[in-house]
PDB file of N, CA, C and O in Angstrom:
ATOM      1  N   MET A   1      77.417  70.163 131.758  1.00  0.00           N
ATOM      2  CA  MET A   1      78.495  70.825 130.633  1.00  0.00           C
ATOM      3  C   MET A   1      76.139  71.716 130.412  1.00  0.00           C
ATOM      4  O   MET A   1      75.591  70.914 130.813  1.00  0.00           O
ATOM      5  N   THR A   2      75.993  72.343 130.153  1.00  0.00           N
ATOM      6  CA  THR A   2      74.557  73.812 129.530  1.00  0.00           C
ATOM      7  C   THR A   2      75.216  74.450 127.834  1.00  0.00           C
ATOM      8  O   THR A   2      76.253  74.922 127.418  1.00  0.00           O
ATOM      9  N   THR A   3      74.560  75.031 127.846  1.00  0.00           N
ATOM     10  CA  THR A   3      74.043  75.698 126.983  1.00  0.00           C
ATOM     11  C   THR A   3      73.486  76.674 126.370  1.00  0.00           C
ATOM     12  O   THR A   3      71.659  76.523 127.341  1.00  0.00           O
ATOM     13  N   LYS A   4      73.725  77.529 125.098  1.00  0.00           N
ATOM     14  CA  LYS A   4      72.470  78.772 125.260  1.00  0.00           C
ATOM     15  C   LYS A   4      70.650  78.570 125.045  1.00  0.00           C
ATOM     16  O   LYS A   4      69.923  78.814 125.676  1.00  0.00           O
ATOM     17  N   ALA A   5      71.304  77.153 124.397  1.00  0.00           N
ATOM     18  CA  ALA A   5      69.594  76.681 124.254  1.00  0.00           C
ATOM     19  C   ALA A   5      69.165  75.926 125.158  1.00  0.00           C
ATOM     20  O   ALA A   5      68.223  76.022 125.653  1.00  0.00           O
ATOM     21  N   LEU A   6      69.818  75.505 126.258  1.00  0.00           N
ATOM     22  CA  LEU A   6      68.953  75.071 127.414  1.00  0.00           C
ATOM     23  C   LEU A   6      68.987  76.190 128.269  1.00  0.00           C
ATOM     24  O   LEU A   6      67.667  75.792 128.721  1.00  0.00           O
ATOM     25  N   SER A   7      69.499  77.463 128.402  1.00  0.00           N
ATOM     26  CA  SER A   7      68.475  78.666 129.689  1.00  0.00           C
ATOM     27  C   SER A   7      67.533  79.105 128.900  1.00  0.00           C
ATOM     28  O   SER A   7      66.622  79.229 128.909  1.00  0.00           O
ATOM     29  N   GLU A   8      67.943  79.033 127.164  1.00  0.00           N
ATOM     30  CA  GLU A   8      66.380  79.735 126.441  1.00  0.00           C
ATOM     31  C   GLU A   8      65.268  78.734 126.564  1.00  0.00           C
ATOM     32  O   GLU A   8      64.045  79.409 126.664  1.00  0.00           O
ATOM     33  N   HIS A   9      65.286  77.334 126.590  1.00  0.00           N
ATOM     34  CA  HIS A   9      64.485  76.367 126.903  1.00  0.00           C
ATOM     35  C   HIS A   9      63.669  77.054 127.956  1.00  0.00           C
ATOM     36  O   HIS A   9      62.869  76.829 128.924  1.00  0.00           O
ATOM     37  N   ALA A  10      65.278  77.107 129.903  1.00  0.00           N
ATOM     38  CA  ALA A  10      64.529  77.624 130.699  1.00  0.00           C
ATOM     39  C   ALA A  10      63.852  78.791 130.899  1.00  0.00           C
ATOM     40  O   ALA A  10      62.767  78.649 131.800  1.00  0.00           O
ATOM     41  N   PHE A  11      64.478  79.142 130.083  1.00  0.00           N
ATOM     42  CA  PHE A  11      63.351  81.200 129.773  1.00  0.00           C
ATOM     43  C   PHE A  11      62.229  81.062 130.051  1.00  0.00           C
ATOM     44  O   PHE A  11      60.912  81.191 129.698  1.00  0.00           O
ATOM     45  N   ALA A  12      62.523  79.850 128.694  1.00  0.00           N
ATOM     46  CA  ALA A  12      60.767  78.878 128.304  1.00  0.00           C
ATOM     47  C   ALA A  12      59.990  78.118 128.863  1.00  0.00           C
ATOM     48  O   ALA A  12      58.592  78.084 128.516  1.00  0.00           O
ATOM     49  N   ASN A  13      59.923  78.081 129.870  1.00  0.00           N
ATOM     50  CA  ASN A  13      59.261  76.983 131.167  1.00  0.00           C
ATOM     51  C   ASN A  13      59.208  75.578 129.879  1.00  0.00           C
ATOM     52  O   ASN A  13      57.858  75.358 129.781  1.00  0.00           O
ATOM     53  N   ASP A  14      60.412  75.472 129.063  1.00  0.00           N
ATOM     54  CA  ASP A  14      59.862  74.347 128.363  1.00  0.00           C
ATOM     55  C   ASP A  14      60.181  73.197 128.383  1.00  0.00           C
ATOM     56  O   ASP A  14      61.133  73.054 127.762  1.00  0.00           O
ATOM     57  N   GLN A  15      59.811  72.518 129.570  1.00  0.00           N
ATOM     58  CA  GLN A  15      60.778  70.946 130.080  1.00  0.00           C
ATOM     59  C   GLN A  15      61.024  70.803 129.096  1.00  0.00           C
ATOM     60  O   GLN A  15      62.399  70.037 129.575  1.00  0.00           O
ATOM     61  N   LEU A  16      60.298  70.027 128.104  1.00  0.00           N
ATOM     62  CA  LEU A  16      60.322  68.312 127.120  1.00  0.00           C
ATOM     63  C   LEU A  16      62.241  69.068 126.246  1.00  0.00           C
ATOM     64  O   LEU A  16      62.823  68.779 126.165  1.00  0.00           O
ATOM     65  N   ALA A  17      61.489  70.401 125.528  1.00  0.00           N
ATOM     66  CA  ALA A  17      63.026  70.523 124.946  1.00  0.00           C
ATOM     67  C   ALA A  17      63.756  71.190 125.786  1.00  0.00           C
ATOM     68  O   ALA A  17      65.660  70.392 125.180  1.00  0.00           O
ATOM     69  N   PHE A  18      63.756  71.628 126.790  1.00  0.00           N
ATOM     70  CA  PHE A  18      65.580  71.229 127.718  1.00  0.00           C
ATOM     71  C   PHE A  18      65.649  69.488 128.074  1.00  0.00           C
ATOM     72  O   PHE A  18      66.942  69.904 127.588  1.00  0.00           O
ATOM     73  N   ILE A  19      65.153  68.448 128.167  1.00  0.00           N
ATOM     74  CA  ILE A  19      65.599  67.531 128.818  1.00  0.00           C
ATOM     75  C   ILE A  19      65.652  67.326 127.541  1.00  0.00           C
ATOM     76  O   ILE A  19      67.007  66.200 127.258  1.00  0.00           O
ATOM     77  N   LYS A  20      65.558  67.425 125.795  1.00  0.00           N
ATOM     78  CA  LYS A  20      65.892  66.773 124.581  1.00  0.00           C
ATOM     79  C   LYS A  20      66.944  67.302 124.829  1.00  0.00           C
ATOM     80  O   LYS A  20      68.447  67.287 123.852  1.00  0.00           O
ATOM     81  N   GLU A  21      67.589  68.520 124.808  1.00  0.00           N
ATOM     82  CA  GLU A  21      68.529  69.102 124.648  1.00  0.00           C
ATOM     83  C   GLU A  21      69.973  68.914 125.958  1.00  0.00           C
ATOM     84  O   GLU A  21      71.045  68.131 125.399  1.00  0.00           O
ATOM     85  N   HIS A  22      69.526  69.491 127.231  1.00  0.00           N
ATOM     86  CA  HIS A  22      70.148  68.245 127.702  1.00  0.00           C
ATOM     87  C   HIS A  22      70.829  66.873 127.735  1.00  0.00           C
ATOM     88  O   HIS A  22      71.264  66.492 127.671  1.00  0.00           O
ATOM     89  N   ARG A  23      69.594  66.099 126.777  1.00  0.00           N
ATOM     90  CA  ARG A  23      69.855  64.199 126.678  1.00  0.00           C
ATOM     91  C   ARG A  23      71.339  64.090 125.148  1.00  0.00           C
ATOM     92  O   ARG A  23      72.329  63.446 125.114  1.00  0.00           O
ATOM     93  N   ARG A  24      71.205  65.394 124.648  1.00  0.00           N
ATOM     94  CA  ARG A  24      71.981  65.387 123.882  1.00  0.00           C
ATOM     95  C   ARG A  24      73.259  65.658 124.245  1.00  0.00           C
ATOM     96  O   ARG A  24      73.878  65.234 123.608  1.00  0.00           O
ATOM     97  N   ILE A  25      73.357  67.266 124.975  1.00  0.00           N
ATOM     98  CA  ILE A  25      74.120  66.825 125.165  1.00  0.00           C
ATOM     99  C   ILE A  25      75.271  66.343 126.556  1.00  0.00           C
ATOM    100  O   ILE A  25      76.561  66.435 126.800  1.00  0.00           O
ATOM    101  N   ASN A  26      74.648  65.669 127.654  1.00  0.00           N
ATOM    102  CA  ASN A  26      75.143  64.738 127.807  1.00  0.00           C
ATOM    103  C   ASN A  26      74.250  63.813 128.057  1.00  0.00           C
ATOM    104  O   ASN A  26      73.754  63.195 128.887  1.00  0.00           O
ATOM    105  N   PRO A  27      74.818  62.583 126.978  1.00  0.00           N
ATOM    106  CA  PRO A  27      74.106  61.715 126.850  1.00  0.00           C
ATOM    107  C   PRO A  27      74.115  60.724 128.055  1.00  0.00           C
ATOM    108  O   PRO A  27      73.629  59.574 128.159  1.00  0.00           O
ATOM    109  N   GLY A  28      75.181  60.415 128.825  1.00  0.00           N
ATOM    110  CA  GLY A  28      74.725  59.857 129.981  1.00  0.00           C
ATOM    111  C   GLY A  28      74.435  60.040 131.015  1.00  0.00           C
ATOM    112  O   GLY A  28      74.728  59.247 132.305  1.00  0.00           O
ATOM    113  N   LEU A  29      74.126  60.975 130.871  1.00  0.00           N
ATOM    114  CA  LEU A  29      72.695  61.164 132.857  1.00  0.00           C
ATOM    115  C   LEU A  29      71.271  60.514 132.037  1.00  0.00           C
ATOM    116  O   LEU A  29      70.675  60.969 130.670  1.00  0.00           O
ATOM    117  N   SER A  30      69.996  61.000 133.395  1.00  0.00           N
ATOM    118  CA  SER A  30      69.111  60.054 133.634  1.00  0.00           C
ATOM    119  C   SER A  30      68.351  61.053 133.221  1.00  0.00           C
ATOM    120  O   SER A  30      68.964  62.620 133.004  1.00  0.00           O
ATOM    121  N   ILE A  31      67.186  61.100 132.388  1.00  0.00           N
ATOM    122  CA  ILE A  31      66.351  61.933 132.825  1.00  0.00           C
ATOM    123  C   ILE A  31      65.480  62.375 134.164  1.00  0.00           C
ATOM    124  O   ILE A  31      65.062  63.837 133.440  1.00  0.00           O
ATOM    125  N   GLN A  32      66.050  61.616 134.866  1.00  0.00           N
ATOM    126  CA  GLN A  32      65.620  62.221 135.578  1.00  0.00           C
ATOM    127  C   GLN A  32      66.067  63.627 136.366  1.00  0.00           C
ATOM    128  O   GLN A  32      66.208  64.113 136.871  1.00  0.00           O
ATOM    129  N   GLU A  33      67.241  63.162 136.257  1.00  0.00           N
ATOM    130  CA  GLU A  33      69.019  64.199 136.786  1.00  0.00           C
ATOM    131  C   GLU A  33      69.068  65.551 135.530  1.00  0.00           C
ATOM    132  O   GLU A  33      68.732  67.037 136.364  1.00  0.00           O
ATOM    133  N   ALA A  34      68.372  65.543 133.957  1.00  0.00           N
ATOM    134  CA  ALA A  34      68.085  66.210 133.266  1.00  0.00           C
ATOM    135  C   ALA A  34      66.522  67.150 134.166  1.00  0.00           C
ATOM    136  O   ALA A  34      65.974  68.866 133.927  1.00  0.00           O
ATOM    137  N   LYS A  35      65.236  66.278 134.764  1.00  0.00           N
ATOM    138  CA  LYS A  35      64.173  67.347 135.194  1.00  0.00           C
ATOM    139  C   LYS A  35      64.788  68.265 136.126  1.00  0.00           C
ATOM    140  O   LYS A  35      64.192  69.076 137.148  1.00  0.00           O
ATOM    141  N   THR A  36      65.369  66.999 137.716  1.00  0.00           N
ATOM    142  CA  THR A  36      66.212  68.187 138.292  1.00  0.00           C
ATOM    143  C   THR A  36      67.267  69.343 137.888  1.00  0.00           C
ATOM    144  O   THR A  36      67.055  70.872 138.591  1.00  0.00           O
ATOM    145  N   ASP A  37      68.111  69.560 137.198  1.00  0.00           N
ATOM    146  CA  ASP A  37      68.803  70.968 136.265  1.00  0.00           C
ATOM    147  C   ASP A  37      67.410  71.636 136.080  1.00  0.00           C
ATOM    148  O   ASP A  37      67.340  72.491 135.816  1.00  0.00           O
ATOM    149  N   PHE A  38      66.917  71.414 135.213  1.00  0.00           N
ATOM    150  CA  PHE A  38      65.356  72.251 134.410  1.00  0.00           C
ATOM    151  C   PHE A  38      65.007  73.176 136.342  1.00  0.00           C
ATOM    152  O   PHE A  38      64.364  74.155 136.378  1.00  0.00           O
ATOM    153  N   ALA A  39      64.226  71.854 137.086  1.00  0.00           N
ATOM    154  CA  ALA A  39      64.118  72.656 137.977  1.00  0.00           C
ATOM    155  C   ALA A  39      65.147  73.893 139.013  1.00  0.00           C
ATOM    156  O   ALA A  39      64.859  75.173 138.804  1.00  0.00           O
ATOM    157  N   HIS A  40      65.868  73.209 139.437  1.00  0.00           N
ATOM    158  CA  HIS A  40      67.038  74.239 138.764  1.00  0.00           C
ATOM    159  C   HIS A  40      67.191  76.210 138.668  1.00  0.00           C
ATOM    160  O   HIS A  40      67.232  76.598 139.670  1.00  0.00           O
ATOM    161  N   PHE A  41      67.413  75.490 137.238  1.00  0.00           N
ATOM    162  CA  PHE A  41      67.664  76.347 136.667  1.00  0.00           C
ATOM    163  C   PHE A  41      66.052  77.377 137.276  1.00  0.00           C
ATOM    164  O   PHE A  41      66.370  78.883 136.955  1.00  0.00           O
ATOM    165  N   ARG A  42      64.566  76.563 137.108  1.00  0.00           N
ATOM    166  CA  ARG A  42      63.407  77.435 136.907  1.00  0.00           C
ATOM    167  C   ARG A  42      63.452  78.470 137.877  1.00  0.00           C
ATOM    168  O   ARG A  42      63.370  79.441 138.396  1.00  0.00           O
ATOM    169  N   ARG A  43      64.276  77.225 139.177  1.00  0.00           N
ATOM    170  CA  ARG A  43      64.706  78.095 140.586  1.00  0.00           C
ATOM    171  C   ARG A  43      64.960  79.428 140.155  1.00  0.00           C
ATOM    172  O   ARG A  43      64.470  80.755 140.672  1.00  0.00           O
ATOM    173  N   VAL A  44      66.344  79.682 139.827  1.00  0.00           N
ATOM    174  CA  VAL A  44      67.057  80.321 139.295  1.00  0.00           C
ATOM    175  C   VAL A  44      66.575  82.179 138.854  1.00  0.00           C
ATOM    176  O   VAL A  44      66.433  82.786 138.994  1.00  0.00           O
ATOM    177  N   ILE A  45      65.795  81.939 137.781  1.00  0.00           N
ATOM    178  CA  ILE A  45      65.269  82.372 136.848  1.00  0.00           C
ATOM    179  C   ILE A  45      64.075  83.229 137.802  1.00  0.00           C
ATOM    180  O   ILE A  45      63.717  83.911 137.650  1.00  0.00           O
ATOM    181  N   GLU A  46      63.072  82.387 138.377  1.00  0.00           N
ATOM    182  CA  GLU A  46      62.510  82.814 139.725  1.00  0.00           C
ATOM    183  C   GLU A  46      62.777  84.082 140.238  1.00  0.00           C
ATOM    184  O   GLU A  46      61.634  84.198 140.440  1.00  0.00           O
ATOM    185  N   GLU A  47      63.799  83.128 140.462  1.00  0.00           N
ATOM    186  CA  GLU A  47      64.091  83.758 142.532  1.00  0.00           C
ATOM    187  C   GLU A  47      65.083  85.869 142.080  1.00  0.00           C
ATOM    188  O   GLU A  47      65.170  86.740 141.988  1.00  0.00           O
ATOM    189  N   SER A  48      65.670  85.198 140.471  1.00  0.00           N
ATOM    190  CA  SER A  48      65.890  86.227 139.959  1.00  0.00           C
ATOM    191  C   SER A  48      64.627  87.372 139.077  1.00  0.00           C
ATOM    192  O   SER A  48      65.009  88.404 138.998  1.00  0.00           O
ATOM    193  N   GLU A  49      64.301  87.206 139.338  1.00  0.00           N
ATOM    194  CA  GLU A  49      62.724  88.257 139.004  1.00  0.00           C
ATOM    195  C   GLU A  49      62.319  88.222 140.122  1.00  0.00           C
ATOM    196  O   GLU A  49      60.602  89.610 139.724  1.00  0.00           O
ATOM    197  N   ARG A  50      62.435  88.505 141.404  1.00  0.00           N
ATOM    198  CA  ARG A  50      61.647  88.886 142.461  1.00  0.00           C
ATOM    199  C   ARG A  50      61.751  90.715 143.422  1.00  0.00           C
ATOM    200  O   ARG A  50      62.799  90.276 142.350  1.00  0.00           O
TER     201      ARG A  50
END
């Protein structure tokens, strides 16, 4: 699941805020899973900026 806030945190490159929101909306997932999702979002953003 994702939210507008997750996207905003990824665009701002704010990993801590991303993880907090990720854990709030996906309470069963680990911090490592949140970090992996953040890295994925950042790759997509960086590729779209090329």
